[in-house]
Every structure is written in structure tokens, then in C-alpha cells.
């Protein structure tokens, strides 16, 4: 088996992987390699032909392919090696076995690893939707690739289950291509994507949206002929007598994203059951020394700019680890989700890291509060900081910054707890 040594191995060439590899090289890692199972780098970005990428990270309003190209170009100019069509078969802290069609099996020996595998869509099999199993049921991301990259329209009349961002964007895209989106159904009492997509993709195109509604049957033997929609109660159970049949030839599923962490588990990385991603500290270091994680593999972000920022931090940390510059002993504090908070990332932090700059806490709330909201961070039994927001929504990530001035207040603390309550 051929062997290859490198300072930093990055798994995945999406926006997180490209940014992590770029930053690792800039930090001083001499040999940085990305492995990517697809034919091309960029992850999902090449199929996202709408704009809105890079406003904060690059100071430009770009499409997905444009954003991907800029980071591919940056990574290559820094000397990052990209192995495409390469599958990781096994992973340990300092060893990865990969399969490449040109080289066969390759044993890569890195000093540090950055996990950037992204996330995947929740398929029909995870939803237990009753009915037939005809052709014409797609995830929204699959339909997006078919339309935007393959030039293939999977249907002419659609029902979309779920109001995730990809689903709403595809509702607009299909309408622009001349198809009919008969209805979008969301089981929650609020949309699960960003409000801007609700306005720009659903309301602006007069697409019917039904909240507290789900698909309870699929009709059709060879091809989807119709779906049955039912209203649900507060416990997500179909309300008897609320069923209605909606004719369509295609059902799109936009019902959530799951961090892709099979390799993380193989490597022995501890996984947070709430986010589905690794437990990480403020350096984006996982529970396994030498393995870092960034982007949607940790938890699903709203914007690619946030993915990129997390990857830049992980790339710096991985490079420092590879060069033996991790620093001295750490004194870590656990972060916990309090009232109306679903999860917080990072899961732990060293107060000493605040000497190098601010630490960003990313959190999602459990339920929306459409009135003034107060986010509070408590260090054990005393309040560290308080921030007032106009509203909070589960679909929109909240970011709180801890500054150097907070370090002294964290001395001796064991836990940071974040609450989100109506002001």
C-alpha cells in the first residue's frame, strides 16, 4: 500500500474543507491535503446558482459556483493538494486509509485531521410516510442538482414537504422554470428556513404554504399521482377528517439536514446526540487529540459565511497542533443549553483562549419568540452578559461573542449556561 505523509489532512472539499485547508497553509502547515469523494471540489455550492453567498466572508454577493471557485483558487494558490474521487475507508487520529482510482489504496499519515464532511438530507425512509413507493419522490437537494447541473426537470407539478431553505429556494427555481408548485406543507406552526427565503421564494411567487400540515399518503403505482395532506395537532398527530388529496407528479422532501459523521464515529469521536455532530471546544478540537471538525459536520449552519468562519478557526488550530504549538495545559468550562435553548456550540472552552480574541457562541432556540428577547449567559450562579434581540427563531442561529473582558469573570466557573427568554 502506498504511503503519504502530511501535516494536515482535510476530509471534504466543500466550503468548510477549502477554507480549513487554506487557513492551515497560511498558519504555517507545510503540507496540507484535501480528500474529496466527488469528481469536483466545492461540495453543494456548484448546484446553488442563486446569489447570497460571501457577503460577510468575502465582501461580495456571489452565487454558489462563484463562491466555490474563489475558495478553490485560494486553496490552490496556497499550495493545497486536492485529491478528488477519493474515498476515506478508515480513520484514526494519525492514520487514514483512502481509496483513489489512480493510486488504489493509499495510507495517509497526517499530524492533524479536520473533518469537513458536511451534512446530508433526511430521506423518505426516515419519515415513515405511508403509501405507495412510486417514482417521483426526491429530496430537495437532489432535485436542485438535477435542475441546475444536469438540466433535467424531474416533474411538472410539485408538492414540497417541509419548509427548509433548500425546499423554499427550489420552489422559486421550479416556478421560474415553468413548473407548478401546488403547495408547500410544513408540520411545524412556523417555517423551518430563513425568513428571507420565505419572503423572496414563497410569498413573492404566491406559492401556497400550509403550516401544521404533513403528507399522510402517497398515491401512484409507477409514478406519483397525488399526495394526501393532513392537518396535525400540537403533538404532530394527523387530525381525523382533515385529509385532502392534492394531485401532483413529484414530491420533494425538505425536512432537515443531518451532519455526516460516520467517519467521526469510526475514529472514536464523541458525538452530541442533540446536534448529531462532534463535541468541540473553542478551537473546534474534538474529543480525539489531533482531530478537529468544522462547518455543517459539527452542526447545521444557516449561512455559508458562518461555515467558512468556523473552518478558518479549525484550520488554524489543526496547523498549530501539527506544528506542536498547541500551548500549555487547558482549564475548560462546560457550556450548557438553558431555558428555550436547544444547543450551544462550542460545547466547552478554555477562558485563557480569550486572550487571543473573542470566542463566538452559536446557539439555536427551541421555540420562536416574536417579541423582544433577552439572551443571557450565566457563569455558574452569576450573570456574565445579557443581550437583547428583536426576536429569536429556531431557523435562525444566534451568535454571542465572549470578549477578553469576560475572562476574569470566568475564573473558577464550572459551567456556562445560555438562556433565551422573552424580555
Short mmCIF file of N, CA, C and O in Angstrom, two decimals, residues 211-292:
data_model
loop_
_atom_site.label_atom_id
_atom_site.label_comp_id
_atom_site.label_asym_id
_atom_site.label_seq_id
_atom_site.Cartn_x
_atom_site.Cartn_y
_atom_site.Cartn_z
N UNK A 211 -49.12 25.54 7.11
CA UNK A 211 -48.42 25.16 8.34
C UNK A 211 -49.23 24.12 9.10
O UNK A 211 -50.41 23.90 8.82
N UNK A 212 -48.60 23.45 10.04
CA UNK A 212 -49.24 22.38 10.82
C UNK A 212 -49.87 21.34 9.90
O UNK A 212 -50.98 20.85 10.13
N UNK A 213 -49.16 21.01 8.83
CA UNK A 213 -49.67 20.11 7.80
C UNK A 213 -48.56 19.16 7.37
O UNK A 213 -47.39 19.56 7.29
N UNK A 214 -48.90 17.90 7.10
CA UNK A 214 -47.90 16.94 6.63
C UNK A 214 -48.50 16.00 5.61
O UNK A 214 -49.72 15.98 5.39
N UNK A 215 -47.65 15.21 4.96
CA UNK A 215 -48.09 14.21 3.99
C UNK A 215 -48.42 12.93 4.73
O UNK A 215 -47.58 12.41 5.47
N UNK A 216 -49.63 12.43 4.54
CA UNK A 216 -50.05 11.19 5.23
C UNK A 216 -50.30 10.05 4.26
O UNK A 216 -50.63 8.94 4.70
N UNK A 217 -50.12 10.29 2.96
CA UNK A 217 -50.22 9.19 2.00
C UNK A 217 -49.65 9.65 0.66
O UNK A 217 -49.69 10.83 0.32
N UNK A 218 -49.09 8.69 -0.06
CA UNK A 218 -48.59 8.93 -1.41
C UNK A 218 -49.31 7.98 -2.35
O UNK A 218 -49.34 6.76 -2.10
N UNK A 219 -49.91 8.50 -3.42
CA UNK A 219 -50.67 7.69 -4.37
C UNK A 219 -49.92 7.56 -5.68
O UNK A 219 -49.27 8.51 -6.14
N UNK A 220 -50.04 6.39 -6.28
CA UNK A 220 -49.42 6.14 -7.57
C UNK A 220 -48.62 4.84 -7.54
O UNK A 220 -47.87 4.60 -6.59
N UNK A 221 -48.77 4.04 -8.58
CA UNK A 221 -48.05 2.76 -8.62
C UNK A 221 -46.67 2.93 -9.26
O UNK A 221 -45.65 2.59 -8.68
N UNK A 222 -46.63 3.44 -10.49
CA UNK A 222 -45.35 3.62 -11.18
C UNK A 222 -44.79 5.02 -10.97
O UNK A 222 -43.58 5.20 -10.86
N UNK A 223 -45.67 6.02 -10.93
CA UNK A 223 -45.25 7.42 -10.78
C UNK A 223 -46.21 8.09 -9.81
O UNK A 223 -47.39 7.73 -9.73
N UNK A 224 -45.72 9.05 -9.04
CA UNK A 224 -46.59 9.79 -8.12
C UNK A 224 -47.74 10.41 -8.88
O UNK A 224 -47.55 11.06 -9.91
N UNK A 225 -48.96 10.17 -8.39
CA UNK A 225 -50.16 10.75 -9.00
C UNK A 225 -50.78 11.82 -8.11
O UNK A 225 -51.41 12.76 -8.60
N UNK A 226 -50.61 11.68 -6.79
CA UNK A 226 -51.16 12.64 -5.84
C UNK A 226 -50.59 12.32 -4.46
O UNK A 226 -50.04 11.25 -4.22
N UNK A 227 -50.73 13.28 -3.56
CA UNK A 227 -50.38 13.04 -2.16
C UNK A 227 -51.56 13.47 -1.30
O UNK A 227 -52.38 14.30 -1.71
N UNK A 228 -51.64 12.88 -0.13
CA UNK A 228 -52.67 13.25 0.84
C UNK A 228 -52.04 14.13 1.90
O UNK A 228 -51.05 13.76 2.52
N UNK A 229 -52.61 15.31 2.09
CA UNK A 229 -52.16 16.23 3.13
C UNK A 229 -53.15 16.24 4.27
O UNK A 229 -54.37 16.22 4.04
N UNK A 230 -52.64 16.26 5.50
CA UNK A 230 -53.49 16.30 6.68
C UNK A 230 -52.99 17.34 7.66
O UNK A 230 -51.77 17.53 7.81
N UNK A 231 -53.93 18.00 8.32
CA UNK A 231 -53.57 18.90 9.41
C UNK A 231 -53.15 18.08 10.62
O UNK A 231 -53.65 16.98 10.85
N UNK A 232 -52.17 18.60 11.39
CA UNK A 232 -51.71 17.89 12.58
C UNK A 232 -52.03 18.71 13.83
O UNK A 232 -52.19 19.94 13.76
N UNK A 233 -52.13 18.01 14.96
CA UNK A 233 -52.37 18.70 16.24
C UNK A 233 -51.04 19.10 16.87
O UNK A 233 -49.98 18.98 16.26
N UNK A 234 -51.10 19.56 18.12
CA UNK A 234 -49.89 20.05 18.77
C UNK A 234 -48.86 18.95 19.05
O UNK A 234 -47.70 19.23 19.33
N UNK A 235 -49.28 17.69 18.93
CA UNK A 235 -48.36 16.57 19.12
C UNK A 235 -48.01 15.92 17.78
O UNK A 235 -47.53 14.81 17.73
N UNK A 236 -48.24 16.65 16.69
CA UNK A 236 -47.88 16.25 15.33
C UNK A 236 -48.66 15.02 14.86
O UNK A 236 -48.24 14.32 13.94
N UNK A 237 -49.83 14.77 15.44
CA UNK A 237 -50.67 13.66 15.01
C UNK A 237 -51.70 14.17 14.02
O UNK A 237 -52.31 15.23 14.24
N UNK A 238 -51.94 13.44 12.91
CA UNK A 238 -52.96 13.88 11.93
C UNK A 238 -54.33 14.01 12.57
O UNK A 238 -54.75 13.16 13.35
N UNK A 239 -55.01 15.10 12.24
CA UNK A 239 -56.35 15.34 12.76
C UNK A 239 -57.35 14.57 11.89
O UNK A 239 -57.40 14.78 10.67
N UNK A 240 -58.15 13.67 12.47
CA UNK A 240 -59.12 12.91 11.68
C UNK A 240 -60.08 13.84 10.92
O UNK A 240 -60.56 14.83 11.46
N UNK A 241 -60.31 13.52 9.66
CA UNK A 241 -61.22 14.29 8.84
C UNK A 241 -60.60 15.48 8.14
O UNK A 241 -61.26 16.18 7.37
N UNK A 242 -59.30 15.73 8.40
CA UNK A 242 -58.65 16.89 7.77
C UNK A 242 -57.94 16.52 6.47
O UNK A 242 -57.34 17.40 5.83
N UNK A 243 -58.00 15.25 6.06
CA UNK A 243 -57.26 14.81 4.87
C UNK A 243 -57.81 15.45 3.60
O UNK A 243 -59.01 15.65 3.46
N UNK A 244 -56.91 15.75 2.70
CA UNK A 244 -57.29 16.24 1.37
C UNK A 244 -56.26 15.76 0.36
O UNK A 244 -55.08 15.66 0.67
N UNK A 245 -56.71 15.46 -0.81
CA UNK A 245 -55.86 14.90 -1.86
C UNK A 245 -55.41 16.02 -2.80
O UNK A 245 -56.24 16.80 -3.30
N UNK A 246 -54.10 16.10 -3.05
CA UNK A 246 -53.54 17.12 -3.92
C UNK A 246 -52.87 16.42 -5.10
O UNK A 246 -51.86 15.74 -4.92
N UNK A 247 -53.39 16.57 -6.31
CA UNK A 247 -52.75 15.94 -7.48
C UNK A 247 -51.38 16.53 -7.74
O UNK A 247 -51.18 17.74 -7.66
N UNK A 248 -50.41 15.68 -8.05
CA UNK A 248 -49.06 16.11 -8.39
C UNK A 248 -48.32 14.93 -9.01
O UNK A 248 -48.77 13.79 -8.90
N UNK A 249 -47.20 15.20 -9.67
CA UNK A 249 -46.40 14.10 -10.20
C UNK A 249 -45.04 13.99 -9.52
O UNK A 249 -44.26 13.09 -9.83
N UNK A 250 -44.76 14.92 -8.58
CA UNK A 250 -43.48 14.90 -7.89
C UNK A 250 -43.65 15.40 -6.46
O UNK A 250 -44.33 16.40 -6.23
N UNK A 251 -43.02 14.69 -5.53
CA UNK A 251 -42.99 15.11 -4.12
C UNK A 251 -41.53 15.39 -3.75
O UNK A 251 -40.68 14.52 -3.88
N UNK A 252 -41.27 16.62 -3.32
CA UNK A 252 -39.94 16.99 -2.84
C UNK A 252 -39.92 17.02 -1.32
O UNK A 252 -40.87 17.51 -0.69
N UNK A 253 -38.83 16.52 -0.73
CA UNK A 253 -38.69 16.48 0.72
C UNK A 253 -37.64 17.49 1.16
O UNK A 253 -36.49 17.43 0.72
N UNK A 254 -38.04 18.42 1.99
CA UNK A 254 -37.12 19.41 2.56
C UNK A 254 -37.33 19.42 4.06
O UNK A 254 -37.84 20.37 4.65
N UNK A 255 -36.94 18.30 4.68
CA UNK A 255 -37.34 18.03 6.07
C UNK A 255 -36.15 17.94 7.02
O UNK A 255 -36.21 17.24 8.03
N UNK A 256 -35.09 18.63 6.71
CA UNK A 256 -33.99 18.71 7.66
C UNK A 256 -32.70 18.12 7.13
O UNK A 256 -32.69 17.30 6.22
N UNK A 257 -31.60 18.56 7.74
CA UNK A 257 -30.26 18.12 7.38
C UNK A 257 -29.61 17.44 8.58
O UNK A 257 -29.84 17.83 9.73
N UNK A 258 -28.79 16.45 8.30
CA UNK A 258 -28.13 15.67 9.34
C UNK A 258 -26.63 15.74 9.14
O UNK A 258 -26.14 15.41 8.05
N UNK A 259 -25.85 16.18 10.14
CA UNK A 259 -24.39 16.17 9.98
C UNK A 259 -23.87 14.78 9.62
O UNK A 259 -24.33 13.77 10.16
N UNK A 260 -22.93 14.74 8.68
CA UNK A 260 -22.41 13.48 8.14
C UNK A 260 -21.23 13.01 8.99
O UNK A 260 -20.10 13.48 8.82
N UNK A 261 -21.48 12.09 9.92
CA UNK A 261 -20.46 11.78 10.91
C UNK A 261 -20.15 10.29 11.07
O UNK A 261 -19.67 9.87 12.12
N UNK A 262 -20.36 9.51 10.01
CA UNK A 262 -19.98 8.10 10.09
C UNK A 262 -18.48 7.95 10.33
O UNK A 262 -18.03 7.15 11.14
N UNK A 263 -17.67 8.75 9.60
CA UNK A 263 -16.22 8.69 9.79
C UNK A 263 -15.82 9.15 11.19
O UNK A 263 -14.86 8.62 11.77
N UNK A 264 -16.51 10.14 11.72
CA UNK A 264 -16.21 10.62 13.06
C UNK A 264 -16.38 9.50 14.08
O UNK A 264 -15.54 9.31 14.97
N UNK A 265 -17.44 8.74 13.94
CA UNK A 265 -17.69 7.61 14.86
C UNK A 265 -16.62 6.54 14.69
O UNK A 265 -16.17 5.95 15.69
N UNK A 266 -16.23 6.27 13.45
CA UNK A 266 -15.17 5.28 13.20
C UNK A 266 -13.89 5.68 13.93
O UNK A 266 -13.17 4.83 14.47
N UNK A 267 -13.61 6.98 13.97
CA UNK A 267 -12.38 7.47 14.61
C UNK A 267 -12.51 7.56 16.12
O UNK A 267 -11.54 7.93 16.79
N UNK A 268 -13.70 7.26 16.67
CA UNK A 268 -13.88 7.32 18.11
C UNK A 268 -14.23 8.69 18.64
O UNK A 268 -14.15 8.93 19.85
N UNK A 269 -14.65 9.61 17.76
CA UNK A 269 -15.01 10.96 18.18
C UNK A 269 -16.35 10.94 18.91
O UNK A 269 -17.31 10.33 18.44
N UNK A 270 -16.44 11.60 20.06
CA UNK A 270 -17.69 11.69 20.81
C UNK A 270 -18.68 12.58 20.07
O UNK A 270 -18.32 13.68 19.63
N UNK A 271 -19.93 12.12 19.96
CA UNK A 271 -20.96 12.82 19.19
C UNK A 271 -22.04 13.36 20.12
O UNK A 271 -22.52 12.65 21.02
N UNK A 272 -22.42 14.61 19.89
CA UNK A 272 -23.52 15.23 20.63
C UNK A 272 -24.84 14.70 20.09
O UNK A 272 -25.14 14.90 18.90
N UNK A 273 -25.66 14.04 20.91
CA UNK A 273 -26.92 13.49 20.39
C UNK A 273 -27.93 14.55 19.96
O UNK A 273 -28.85 14.26 19.20
N UNK A 274 -27.76 15.78 20.41
CA UNK A 274 -28.69 16.85 20.04
C UNK A 274 -28.37 17.38 18.65
O UNK A 274 -29.24 17.48 17.78
N UNK A 275 -27.11 17.74 18.40
CA UNK A 275 -26.73 18.29 17.11
C UNK A 275 -26.45 17.21 16.07
O UNK A 275 -26.55 17.45 14.87
N UNK A 276 -26.05 16.02 16.53
CA UNK A 276 -25.62 14.98 15.61
C UNK A 276 -24.19 15.16 15.14
O UNK A 276 -23.70 14.42 14.30
N UNK A 277 -23.49 16.15 15.70
CA UNK A 277 -22.10 16.43 15.34
C UNK A 277 -21.17 16.22 16.52
O UNK A 277 -21.61 15.97 17.64
N UNK A 278 -19.86 16.33 16.30
CA UNK A 278 -18.90 16.12 17.38
C UNK A 278 -19.00 17.17 18.48
O UNK A 278 -19.35 18.33 18.23
N UNK A 279 -18.68 16.75 19.71
CA UNK A 279 -18.43 17.71 20.77
C UNK A 279 -17.12 18.43 20.43
O UNK A 279 -16.11 17.78 20.15
N UNK A 280 -17.13 19.75 20.45
CA UNK A 280 -15.93 20.52 20.13
C UNK A 280 -15.71 21.61 21.17
O UNK A 280 -16.65 22.04 21.86
N UNK A 281 -14.45 22.07 21.27
CA UNK A 281 -14.15 23.23 22.10
C UNK A 281 -14.03 24.47 21.22
O UNK A 281 -14.34 24.41 20.02
N UNK A 282 -13.55 25.57 21.78
CA UNK A 282 -13.49 26.82 21.00
C UNK A 282 -12.47 26.75 19.88
O UNK A 282 -12.51 27.56 18.95
N UNK A 283 -11.56 25.76 19.90
CA UNK A 283 -10.60 25.56 18.81
C UNK A 283 -11.17 24.65 17.72
O UNK A 283 -10.50 24.37 16.74
N UNK A 284 -12.37 24.14 17.94
CA UNK A 284 -13.02 23.14 17.10
C UNK A 284 -12.27 21.82 17.16
O UNK A 284 -12.29 21.03 16.22
N UNK A 285 -11.61 21.57 18.30
CA UNK A 285 -10.99 20.29 18.57
C UNK A 285 -12.04 19.32 19.11
O UNK A 285 -12.87 19.69 19.94
N UNK A 286 -12.02 18.08 18.62
CA UNK A 286 -12.96 17.06 19.07
C UNK A 286 -12.40 16.36 20.31
O UNK A 286 -11.36 16.74 20.86
N UNK A 287 -13.06 15.29 20.72
CA UNK A 287 -12.62 14.53 21.89
C UNK A 287 -11.37 13.70 21.61
O UNK A 287 -10.75 13.20 22.55
N UNK A 288 -11.01 13.51 20.34
CA UNK A 288 -9.81 12.75 19.96
C UNK A 288 -8.69 13.73 19.66
O UNK A 288 -8.82 14.55 18.74
N UNK A 289 -7.58 13.68 20.39
CA UNK A 289 -6.47 14.61 20.12
C UNK A 289 -6.00 14.53 18.67
O UNK A 289 -5.81 13.45 18.13
N UNK A 290 -5.84 15.69 18.06
CA UNK A 290 -5.38 15.74 16.68
C UNK A 290 -6.48 15.74 15.65
O UNK A 290 -6.22 15.94 14.46
N UNK A 291 -7.73 15.54 16.06
CA UNK A 291 -8.85 15.57 15.12
C UNK A 291 -9.72 16.78 15.43
O UNK A 291 -10.19 16.98 16.56
N UNK A 292 -9.94 17.61 14.41
CA UNK A 292 -10.74 18.81 14.51
C UNK A 292 -11.94 18.68 13.58
O UNK A 292 -11.96 17.83 12.69
#
